mmCIF file of N, CA and C in Angstrom:
data_model
loop_
_atom_site.group_PDB
_atom_site.id
_atom_site.type_symbol
_atom_site.label_atom_id
_atom_site.label_comp_id
_atom_site.label_asym_id
_atom_site.label_seq_id
_atom_site.Cartn_x
_atom_site.Cartn_y
_atom_site.Cartn_z
ATOM 1 N N UNK A 1 -3.408 -26.741 -25.142
ATOM 2 C CA UNK A 1 -3.537 -26.433 -23.938
ATOM 3 C C UNK A 1 -3.909 -24.879 -23.704
ATOM 4 N N UNK A 2 -4.761 -24.627 -23.184
ATOM 5 C CA UNK A 2 -5.191 -22.827 -22.882
ATOM 6 C C UNK A 2 -3.945 -22.052 -22.275
ATOM 7 N N UNK A 3 -3.896 -20.877 -22.892
ATOM 8 C CA UNK A 3 -2.967 -20.072 -22.008
ATOM 9 C C UNK A 3 -3.531 -19.517 -20.837
ATOM 10 N N UNK A 4 -2.484 -19.233 -20.151
ATOM 11 C CA UNK A 4 -3.017 -18.504 -18.517
ATOM 12 C C UNK A 4 -2.508 -16.981 -18.671
ATOM 13 N N UNK A 5 -3.600 -16.586 -18.464
ATOM 14 C CA UNK A 5 -3.054 -14.943 -17.918
ATOM 15 C C UNK A 5 -3.239 -14.668 -16.800
ATOM 16 N N UNK A 6 -2.137 -13.911 -16.385
ATOM 17 C CA UNK A 6 -1.610 -13.683 -14.948
ATOM 18 C C UNK A 6 -2.034 -12.328 -14.827
ATOM 19 N N UNK A 7 -2.603 -11.915 -13.872
ATOM 20 C CA UNK A 7 -2.686 -10.195 -13.711
ATOM 21 C C UNK A 7 -1.731 -9.746 -12.574
ATOM 22 N N UNK A 8 -1.103 -8.636 -13.149
ATOM 23 C CA UNK A 8 -0.082 -8.256 -12.494
ATOM 24 C C UNK A 8 -0.383 -7.491 -11.137
ATOM 25 N N UNK A 9 0.361 -7.988 -10.100
ATOM 26 C CA UNK A 9 -0.105 -7.076 -8.875
ATOM 27 C C UNK A 9 0.791 -5.422 -8.942
ATOM 28 N N UNK A 10 0.005 -4.541 -8.644
ATOM 29 C CA UNK A 10 0.559 -3.339 -8.850
ATOM 30 C C UNK A 10 0.221 -2.519 -7.347
ATOM 31 N N UNK A 11 0.949 -1.000 -7.337
ATOM 32 C CA UNK A 11 0.382 -0.637 -6.143
ATOM 33 C C UNK A 11 -0.931 -0.262 -5.808
ATOM 34 N N UNK A 12 -1.843 0.037 -7.645
ATOM 35 C CA UNK A 12 -3.378 0.283 -7.010
ATOM 36 C C UNK A 12 -3.867 -1.040 -6.489
ATOM 37 N N UNK A 13 -3.359 -2.173 -6.923
ATOM 38 C CA UNK A 13 -4.123 -3.374 -6.239
ATOM 39 C C UNK A 13 -3.814 -3.641 -4.668
ATOM 40 N N UNK A 14 -2.914 -3.337 -4.440
ATOM 41 C CA UNK A 14 -2.955 -3.097 -2.810
ATOM 42 C C UNK A 14 -3.767 -2.405 -2.303
ATOM 43 N N UNK A 15 -3.590 -1.080 -2.653
ATOM 44 C CA UNK A 15 -4.861 -0.187 -2.130
ATOM 45 C C UNK A 15 -6.164 -0.574 -2.220
ATOM 46 N N UNK A 16 -6.548 -1.090 -3.222
ATOM 47 C CA UNK A 16 -7.728 -1.645 -3.851
ATOM 48 C C UNK A 16 -7.989 -2.777 -2.670
ATOM 49 N N UNK A 17 -7.179 -3.893 -2.577
ATOM 50 C CA UNK A 17 -7.330 -5.138 -1.619
ATOM 51 C C UNK A 17 -7.597 -4.542 0.049
ATOM 52 N N UNK A 18 -6.700 -3.412 0.164
ATOM 53 C CA UNK A 18 -6.490 -2.505 1.640
ATOM 54 C C UNK A 18 -8.281 -1.905 1.574
ATOM 55 N N UNK A 19 -8.831 -1.117 0.907
ATOM 56 C CA UNK A 19 -10.123 -0.911 0.903
ATOM 57 C C UNK A 19 -11.078 -1.769 1.055
ATOM 58 N N UNK A 20 -11.063 -3.103 0.418
ATOM 59 C CA UNK A 20 -12.055 -4.011 0.404
ATOM 60 C C UNK A 20 -11.854 -4.840 2.125
ATOM 61 N N UNK A 21 -10.763 -4.677 2.774
ATOM 62 C CA UNK A 21 -10.323 -5.238 3.994
ATOM 63 C C UNK A 21 -10.974 -4.340 4.950
ATOM 64 N N UNK A 22 -10.566 -2.973 4.828
ATOM 65 C CA UNK A 22 -11.018 -1.873 5.630
ATOM 66 C C UNK A 22 -12.604 -1.926 5.807
ATOM 67 N N UNK A 23 -12.871 -1.916 4.712
ATOM 68 C CA UNK A 23 -14.307 -1.631 4.708
ATOM 69 C C UNK A 23 -15.258 -2.995 5.220
ATOM 70 N N UNK A 24 -14.759 -3.945 5.509
ATOM 71 C CA UNK A 24 -15.586 -5.063 6.245
ATOM 72 C C UNK A 24 -14.960 -4.941 7.590
ATOM 73 N N UNK A 25 -14.014 -4.558 8.070
ATOM 74 C CA UNK A 25 -13.411 -4.552 9.719
ATOM 75 C C UNK A 25 -14.446 -3.744 10.271
ATOM 76 N N UNK A 26 -14.418 -3.834 11.694
ATOM 77 C CA UNK A 26 -15.217 -3.267 12.666
ATOM 78 C C UNK A 26 -14.064 -1.580 12.826
ATOM 79 N N UNK A 27 -14.335 -0.841 13.381
ATOM 80 C CA UNK A 27 -13.668 0.385 13.472
ATOM 81 C C UNK A 27 -12.439 0.417 14.051
ATOM 82 N N UNK A 28 -12.394 -0.519 15.263
ATOM 83 C CA UNK A 28 -11.092 -0.753 15.763
ATOM 84 C C UNK A 28 -10.115 -1.522 14.893
ATOM 85 N N UNK A 29 -10.708 -2.755 14.366
ATOM 86 C CA UNK A 29 -10.263 -3.650 13.156
ATOM 87 C C UNK A 29 -9.326 -2.511 12.081
ATOM 88 N N UNK A 30 -10.217 -1.916 11.623
ATOM 89 C CA UNK A 30 -9.920 -1.018 10.627
ATOM 90 C C UNK A 30 -8.596 -0.034 11.170
ATOM 91 N N UNK A 31 -8.687 0.571 12.162
ATOM 92 C CA UNK A 31 -7.669 1.343 12.814
ATOM 93 C C UNK A 31 -6.290 0.636 12.861
ATOM 94 N N UNK A 32 -6.516 -0.508 13.620
ATOM 95 C CA UNK A 32 -5.292 -1.154 13.816
ATOM 96 C C UNK A 32 -4.478 -1.416 12.584
ATOM 97 N N UNK A 33 -5.127 -2.188 11.541
ATOM 98 C CA UNK A 33 -5.045 -2.835 10.529
ATOM 99 C C UNK A 33 -4.006 -1.571 9.351
ATOM 100 N N UNK A 34 -4.815 -0.675 9.586
ATOM 101 C CA UNK A 34 -4.301 1.093 9.048
ATOM 102 C C UNK A 34 -2.803 1.436 9.497
ATOM 103 N N UNK A 35 -2.868 1.273 10.831
ATOM 104 C CA UNK A 35 -1.361 1.221 11.418
ATOM 105 C C UNK A 35 -0.286 0.649 10.978
ATOM 106 N N UNK A 36 -0.898 -1.097 11.286
ATOM 107 C CA UNK A 36 0.251 -1.746 10.612
ATOM 108 C C UNK A 36 0.661 -1.800 9.309
ATOM 109 N N UNK A 37 -0.194 -1.324 8.423
ATOM 110 C CA UNK A 37 0.133 -1.350 7.156
ATOM 111 C C UNK A 37 0.681 -0.081 6.841
ATOM 112 N N UNK A 38 0.687 1.015 7.281
ATOM 113 C CA UNK A 38 1.219 2.224 7.426
ATOM 114 C C UNK A 38 2.601 2.080 7.377
ATOM 115 N N UNK A 39 2.904 1.688 8.891
ATOM 116 C CA UNK A 39 4.200 1.266 9.756
ATOM 117 C C UNK A 39 4.954 0.267 8.678
ATOM 118 N N UNK A 40 4.572 -0.787 8.059
ATOM 119 C CA UNK A 40 4.953 -2.035 7.407
ATOM 120 C C UNK A 40 5.819 -1.269 5.700
ATOM 121 N N UNK A 41 4.698 -0.234 5.235
ATOM 122 C CA UNK A 41 5.135 0.118 3.830
ATOM 123 C C UNK A 41 6.051 1.235 4.160
ATOM 124 N N UNK A 42 5.407 2.243 5.259
ATOM 125 C CA UNK A 42 6.386 3.500 5.048
ATOM 126 C C UNK A 42 7.752 3.176 5.647
ATOM 127 N N UNK A 43 7.798 2.724 6.950
ATOM 128 C CA UNK A 43 9.158 2.462 7.761
ATOM 129 C C UNK A 43 9.785 1.072 7.503
ATOM 130 N N UNK A 44 9.115 -0.121 7.536
ATOM 131 C CA UNK A 44 9.847 -1.542 7.868
ATOM 132 C C UNK A 44 10.386 -2.012 6.135
ATOM 133 N N UNK A 45 9.672 -1.505 5.404
ATOM 134 C CA UNK A 45 10.283 -1.967 3.705
ATOM 135 C C UNK A 45 11.361 -1.214 3.512
ATOM 136 N N UNK A 46 11.256 0.036 3.695
ATOM 137 C CA UNK A 46 12.520 0.899 3.211
ATOM 138 C C UNK A 46 13.654 1.035 3.829
ATOM 139 N N UNK A 47 13.580 0.275 5.318
ATOM 140 C CA UNK A 47 14.654 0.179 5.906
ATOM 141 C C UNK A 47 15.151 -1.331 5.834
ATOM 142 N N UNK A 48 14.453 -2.038 5.604
ATOM 143 C CA UNK A 48 14.927 -3.675 5.360
ATOM 144 C C UNK A 48 15.625 -3.320 3.825
ATOM 145 N N UNK A 49 15.260 -2.937 3.052
ATOM 146 C CA UNK A 49 15.766 -2.452 1.425
ATOM 147 C C UNK A 49 17.043 -1.788 1.739
ATOM 148 N N UNK A 50 17.339 -0.909 2.565
ATOM 149 C CA UNK A 50 18.491 -0.329 2.917
ATOM 150 C C UNK A 50 19.621 -1.112 3.454
ATOM 151 N N UNK A 51 19.170 -1.912 4.677
ATOM 152 C CA UNK A 51 19.970 -2.675 5.352
ATOM 153 C C UNK A 51 20.297 -3.798 4.096
ATOM 154 N N UNK A 52 19.486 -3.988 3.220
ATOM 155 C CA UNK A 52 20.190 -5.440 2.325
ATOM 156 C C UNK A 52 21.157 -4.621 1.225
ATOM 157 N N UNK A 53 21.113 -3.615 1.098
ATOM 158 C CA UNK A 53 22.001 -3.005 0.115
ATOM 159 C C UNK A 53 23.182 -2.516 1.131
ATOM 160 N N UNK A 54 23.270 -2.171 2.213
ATOM 161 C CA UNK A 54 24.361 -1.570 2.804
ATOM 162 C C UNK A 54 25.295 -2.702 3.060
ATOM 163 N N UNK A 55 24.713 -3.887 3.438
ATOM 164 C CA UNK A 55 25.142 -5.500 3.825
ATOM 165 C C UNK A 55 26.122 -5.950 2.709
ATOM 166 N N UNK A 56 25.654 -5.683 1.392
ATOM 167 C CA UNK A 56 26.407 -6.121 0.367
ATOM 168 C C UNK A 56 26.652 -4.842 -0.783
ATOM 169 N N UNK A 57 27.317 -3.999 -0.028
ATOM 170 C CA UNK A 57 27.947 -2.898 -0.820
ATOM 171 C C UNK A 57 28.971 -2.666 -1.709
ATOM 172 N N UNK A 58 29.669 -3.760 -1.477
ATOM 173 C CA UNK A 58 30.913 -3.846 -2.497
ATOM 174 C C UNK A 58 30.667 -4.601 -3.810
ATOM 175 N N UNK A 59 29.505 -4.968 -4.110
ATOM 176 C CA UNK A 59 29.279 -5.389 -5.463
ATOM 177 C C UNK A 59 28.927 -4.426 -6.381
ATOM 178 N N UNK A 60 29.389 -4.316 -7.427
ATOM 179 C CA UNK A 60 28.884 -3.417 -8.869
ATOM 180 C C UNK A 60 27.613 -3.509 -8.982
ATOM 181 N N UNK A 61 26.959 -4.911 -8.967
ATOM 182 C CA UNK A 61 25.834 -4.780 -9.549
ATOM 183 C C UNK A 61 24.659 -4.307 -8.364
ATOM 184 N N UNK A 62 25.459 -4.717 -7.297
ATOM 185 C CA UNK A 62 24.200 -4.018 -6.192
ATOM 186 C C UNK A 62 24.392 -2.694 -6.045
ATOM 187 N N UNK A 63 25.544 -1.843 -6.551
ATOM 188 C CA UNK A 63 25.681 -0.558 -6.630
ATOM 189 C C UNK A 63 24.443 0.175 -7.271
ATOM 190 N N UNK A 64 24.396 -0.521 -8.631
ATOM 191 C CA UNK A 64 23.707 0.018 -9.485
ATOM 192 C C UNK A 64 22.076 -0.228 -9.007
ATOM 193 N N UNK A 65 21.692 -1.722 -8.411
ATOM 194 C CA UNK A 65 20.870 -1.834 -7.763
ATOM 195 C C UNK A 65 20.456 -0.684 -6.825
ATOM 196 N N UNK A 66 21.138 -0.248 -5.834
ATOM 197 C CA UNK A 66 20.737 0.285 -4.738
ATOM 198 C C UNK A 66 20.302 1.665 -5.709
ATOM 199 N N UNK A 67 20.969 2.234 -6.431
ATOM 200 C CA UNK A 67 20.629 3.300 -7.159
ATOM 201 C C UNK A 67 19.404 3.545 -7.610
ATOM 202 N N UNK A 68 18.908 2.380 -8.226
ATOM 203 C CA UNK A 68 17.444 2.336 -8.838
ATOM 204 C C UNK A 68 16.603 2.234 -7.604
ATOM 205 N N UNK A 69 16.996 1.353 -6.467
ATOM 206 C CA UNK A 69 15.600 1.310 -5.273
ATOM 207 C C UNK A 69 15.704 2.683 -4.478
ATOM 208 N N UNK A 70 16.795 3.313 -4.316
ATOM 209 C CA UNK A 70 17.007 4.543 -4.150
ATOM 210 C C UNK A 70 15.834 5.687 -4.386
ATOM 211 N N UNK A 71 15.807 5.508 -5.743
ATOM 212 C CA UNK A 71 15.125 6.604 -6.733
ATOM 213 C C UNK A 71 13.318 5.944 -6.681
ATOM 214 N N UNK A 72 13.001 4.922 -6.226
ATOM 215 C CA UNK A 72 12.039 4.322 -6.319
ATOM 216 C C UNK A 72 11.302 3.947 -4.779
ATOM 217 N N UNK A 73 12.183 4.353 -3.735
ATOM 218 C CA UNK A 73 11.540 3.945 -2.346
ATOM 219 C C UNK A 73 10.574 4.670 -2.136
ATOM 220 N N UNK A 74 10.338 6.158 -2.725
ATOM 221 C CA UNK A 74 9.185 6.557 -2.368
ATOM 222 C C UNK A 74 7.753 6.103 -2.802
ATOM 223 N N UNK A 75 7.567 4.917 -3.502
ATOM 224 C CA UNK A 75 6.741 4.155 -4.125
ATOM 225 C C UNK A 75 6.181 3.538 -2.798
ATOM 226 N N UNK A 76 7.037 2.937 -1.991
ATOM 227 C CA UNK A 76 6.397 2.423 -0.934
ATOM 228 C C UNK A 76 5.623 3.515 0.036
ATOM 229 N N UNK A 77 6.479 4.576 0.090
ATOM 230 C CA UNK A 77 6.082 5.663 1.132
ATOM 231 C C UNK A 77 4.412 6.151 0.635
ATOM 232 N N UNK A 78 4.261 5.906 -0.585
ATOM 233 C CA UNK A 78 2.797 6.355 -1.054
ATOM 234 C C UNK A 78 2.085 5.156 -0.843
ATOM 235 N N UNK A 79 2.248 3.951 -0.968
ATOM 236 C CA UNK A 79 1.424 2.983 -0.546
ATOM 237 C C UNK A 79 1.031 3.300 0.667
ATOM 238 N N UNK A 80 2.199 3.385 1.666
ATOM 239 C CA UNK A 80 1.616 3.277 3.178
ATOM 240 C C UNK A 80 1.008 4.773 3.675
ATOM 241 N N UNK A 81 1.126 5.542 2.839
ATOM 242 C CA UNK A 81 0.378 6.861 2.890
ATOM 243 C C UNK A 81 -1.237 6.501 2.466
ATOM 244 N N UNK A 82 -1.381 5.915 1.505
ATOM 245 C CA UNK A 82 -2.552 5.894 0.665
ATOM 246 C C UNK A 82 -3.380 4.488 1.709
ATOM 247 N N UNK A 83 -2.778 3.648 2.162
ATOM 248 C CA UNK A 83 -3.497 2.680 2.859
ATOM 249 C C UNK A 83 -3.776 3.184 4.178
ATOM 250 N N UNK A 84 -2.855 4.168 4.881
ATOM 251 C CA UNK A 84 -3.160 4.414 6.148
ATOM 252 C C UNK A 84 -4.242 5.325 5.902
ATOM 253 N N UNK A 85 -4.473 6.073 4.748
ATOM 254 C CA UNK A 85 -5.785 7.064 4.919
ATOM 255 C C UNK A 85 -7.261 6.334 4.507
ATOM 256 N N UNK A 86 -6.803 5.325 3.635
ATOM 257 C CA UNK A 86 -8.010 4.422 3.646
ATOM 258 C C UNK A 86 -8.465 3.837 4.887
ATOM 259 N N UNK A 87 -7.714 3.125 5.795
ATOM 260 C CA UNK A 87 -7.980 2.365 6.878
ATOM 261 C C UNK A 87 -8.596 3.516 8.044
ATOM 262 N N UNK A 88 -7.777 4.975 8.012
ATOM 263 C CA UNK A 88 -8.399 5.811 8.817
ATOM 264 C C UNK A 88 -9.811 6.361 8.435
ATOM 265 N N UNK A 89 -10.477 6.360 7.177
ATOM 266 C CA UNK A 89 -11.525 6.758 6.847
ATOM 267 C C UNK A 89 -12.427 5.762 7.205
ATOM 268 N N UNK A 90 -12.048 4.347 7.081
ATOM 269 C CA UNK A 90 -13.257 3.444 7.502
ATOM 270 C C UNK A 90 -13.089 2.914 8.740
ATOM 271 N N UNK A 91 -12.342 3.509 9.489
ATOM 272 C CA UNK A 91 -12.380 3.563 11.125
ATOM 273 C C UNK A 91 -13.260 4.791 11.331
ATOM 274 N N UNK A 92 -13.290 6.063 10.746
ATOM 275 C CA UNK A 92 -13.885 6.873 11.333
ATOM 276 C C UNK A 92 -15.525 6.374 10.926
ATOM 277 N N UNK A 93 -15.643 6.070 9.369
ATOM 278 C CA UNK A 93 -17.037 5.629 9.061
ATOM 279 C C UNK A 93 -17.536 4.734 9.711
ATOM 280 N N UNK A 94 -16.876 3.472 10.280
ATOM 281 C CA UNK A 94 -17.257 2.103 10.707
ATOM 282 C C UNK A 94 -17.532 2.397 12.091
ATOM 283 N N UNK A 95 -17.426 3.291 12.919
ATOM 284 C CA UNK A 95 -17.511 3.858 14.094
ATOM 285 C C UNK A 95 -18.981 4.489 14.035
ATOM 286 N N UNK A 96 -19.190 5.497 13.123
ATOM 287 C CA UNK A 96 -20.406 5.838 13.227
ATOM 288 C C UNK A 96 -21.835 5.164 12.622
ATOM 289 N N UNK A 97 -21.154 4.276 11.519
ATOM 290 C CA UNK A 97 -22.203 3.313 10.636
ATOM 291 C C UNK A 97 -21.745 1.768 10.646
ATOM 292 N N UNK A 98 -22.644 1.092 10.913
ATOM 293 C CA UNK A 98 -22.198 -0.192 11.170
ATOM 294 C C UNK A 98 -22.474 -0.979 10.133
ATOM 295 N N UNK A 99 -23.135 -0.491 9.064
ATOM 296 C CA UNK A 99 -22.894 -1.453 7.824
ATOM 297 C C UNK A 99 -21.880 -1.463 7.174
ATOM 298 N N UNK A 100 -21.130 -2.536 6.482
ATOM 299 C CA UNK A 100 -20.311 -2.333 5.551
ATOM 300 C C UNK A 100 -20.441 -1.654 4.223
ATOM 301 N N UNK A 101 -19.264 -0.982 3.702
ATOM 302 C CA UNK A 101 -19.627 -0.259 2.499
ATOM 303 C C UNK A 101 -19.865 -0.649 1.574
ATOM 304 N N UNK A 102 -20.714 -0.079 0.381
ATOM 305 C CA UNK A 102 -21.212 -0.729 -0.945
ATOM 306 C C UNK A 102 -19.782 -0.441 -2.131
ATOM 307 N N UNK A 103 -19.897 -1.311 -2.855
ATOM 308 C CA UNK A 103 -18.919 -1.433 -3.775
ATOM 309 C C UNK A 103 -18.364 -0.077 -4.392
ATOM 310 N N UNK A 104 -19.539 0.687 -4.984
ATOM 311 C CA UNK A 104 -19.231 2.232 -5.544
ATOM 312 C C UNK A 104 -18.495 3.369 -4.370
ATOM 313 N N UNK A 105 -18.902 2.775 -3.112
ATOM 314 C CA UNK A 105 -18.467 3.919 -2.160
ATOM 315 C C UNK A 105 -16.800 3.406 -2.058
ATOM 316 N N UNK A 106 -16.613 1.880 -1.834
ATOM 317 C CA UNK A 106 -15.341 1.586 -2.158
ATOM 318 C C UNK A 106 -14.247 2.402 -3.101
ATOM 319 N N UNK A 107 -15.118 2.120 -4.294
ATOM 320 C CA UNK A 107 -14.310 2.555 -5.588
ATOM 321 C C UNK A 107 -13.610 4.213 -5.167
ATOM 322 N N UNK A 108 -15.026 4.736 -4.694
ATOM 323 C CA UNK A 108 -14.568 6.365 -4.586
ATOM 324 C C UNK A 108 -13.369 6.505 -3.788
ATOM 325 N N UNK A 109 -13.613 6.081 -2.583
ATOM 326 C CA UNK A 109 -12.510 6.243 -1.273
ATOM 327 C C UNK A 109 -11.419 5.499 -2.030
ATOM 328 N N UNK A 110 -11.196 4.348 -2.736
ATOM 329 C CA UNK A 110 -9.747 4.121 -3.272
ATOM 330 C C UNK A 110 -9.168 5.161 -4.214
ATOM 331 N N UNK A 111 -9.709 5.735 -5.077
ATOM 332 C CA UNK A 111 -9.678 6.859 -5.776
ATOM 333 C C UNK A 111 -9.026 8.048 -5.385
ATOM 334 N N UNK A 112 -9.994 8.457 -4.244
ATOM 335 C CA UNK A 112 -9.445 9.466 -3.335
ATOM 336 C C UNK A 112 -8.179 9.296 -2.601
ATOM 337 N N UNK A 113 -8.085 7.943 -1.902
ATOM 338 C CA UNK A 113 -6.834 7.843 -1.308
ATOM 339 C C UNK A 113 -5.630 7.790 -2.307
ATOM 340 N N UNK A 114 -5.784 7.305 -3.438
ATOM 341 C CA UNK A 114 -4.777 7.189 -4.597
ATOM 342 C C UNK A 114 -4.318 8.918 -5.084
ATOM 343 N N UNK A 115 -5.089 9.583 -4.948
ATOM 344 C CA UNK A 115 -4.773 11.119 -5.185
ATOM 345 C C UNK A 115 -3.944 11.697 -4.055
ATOM 346 N N UNK A 116 -5.018 11.257 -2.725
ATOM 347 C CA UNK A 116 -4.305 12.250 -1.580
ATOM 348 C C UNK A 116 -2.715 11.844 -1.162
ATOM 349 N N UNK A 117 -2.620 10.298 -1.364
ATOM 350 C CA UNK A 117 -1.245 9.765 -1.116
ATOM 351 C C UNK A 117 -0.335 10.325 -2.094
ATOM 352 N N UNK A 118 -0.269 10.595 -3.220
ATOM 353 C CA UNK A 118 0.306 11.025 -4.353
ATOM 354 C C UNK A 118 0.747 12.418 -3.657
ATOM 355 N N UNK A 119 -0.551 13.338 -3.359
ATOM 356 C CA UNK A 119 -0.090 14.788 -2.921
ATOM 357 C C UNK A 119 0.534 14.935 -1.891
ATOM 358 N N UNK A 120 0.317 13.650 -0.886
ATOM 359 C CA UNK A 120 1.093 13.970 0.722
ATOM 360 C C UNK A 120 2.901 13.296 0.418
ATOM 361 N N UNK A 121 2.696 12.539 -0.295
ATOM 362 C CA UNK A 121 4.122 12.000 -0.406
ATOM 363 C C UNK A 121 5.309 13.106 -1.124
#
C-alpha cells in the first residue's frame, strides 16, 4: 500500500488561500471577506482561546497551556493583519481593474502581505 503524504497547513497557506479567494472576488466581495477574516483572526479566535483558558483555570495542565498560548497569540493577529491587507489590496485593485489577477501577481501580493503583516504586528 502506498504512503500518503499530507501537507501541513501553516499560516502561510492561510494567507495564500486568502490571496486566491480575494483575487477572484469582486471588489465589494474582497472587502467584505477581508473584514470578516481580519475580525475572526485578530479578535474572535484570541478571545475564544482566552475564554476557554479562564473557564478551566484551576487545572495545572491548562496553566501550562495558557502560558504557551499567550506567547503564541500574536500569530493569529499576524494572520489577521496579513489577510486584511491582501483583501484590501484586491478590493482596490478589482474596483479599477475588472479581470482576475494572474498567478505571479498573486504570489507577489502574498509575499508583500506576509512581510507587512510581520512589521505591523
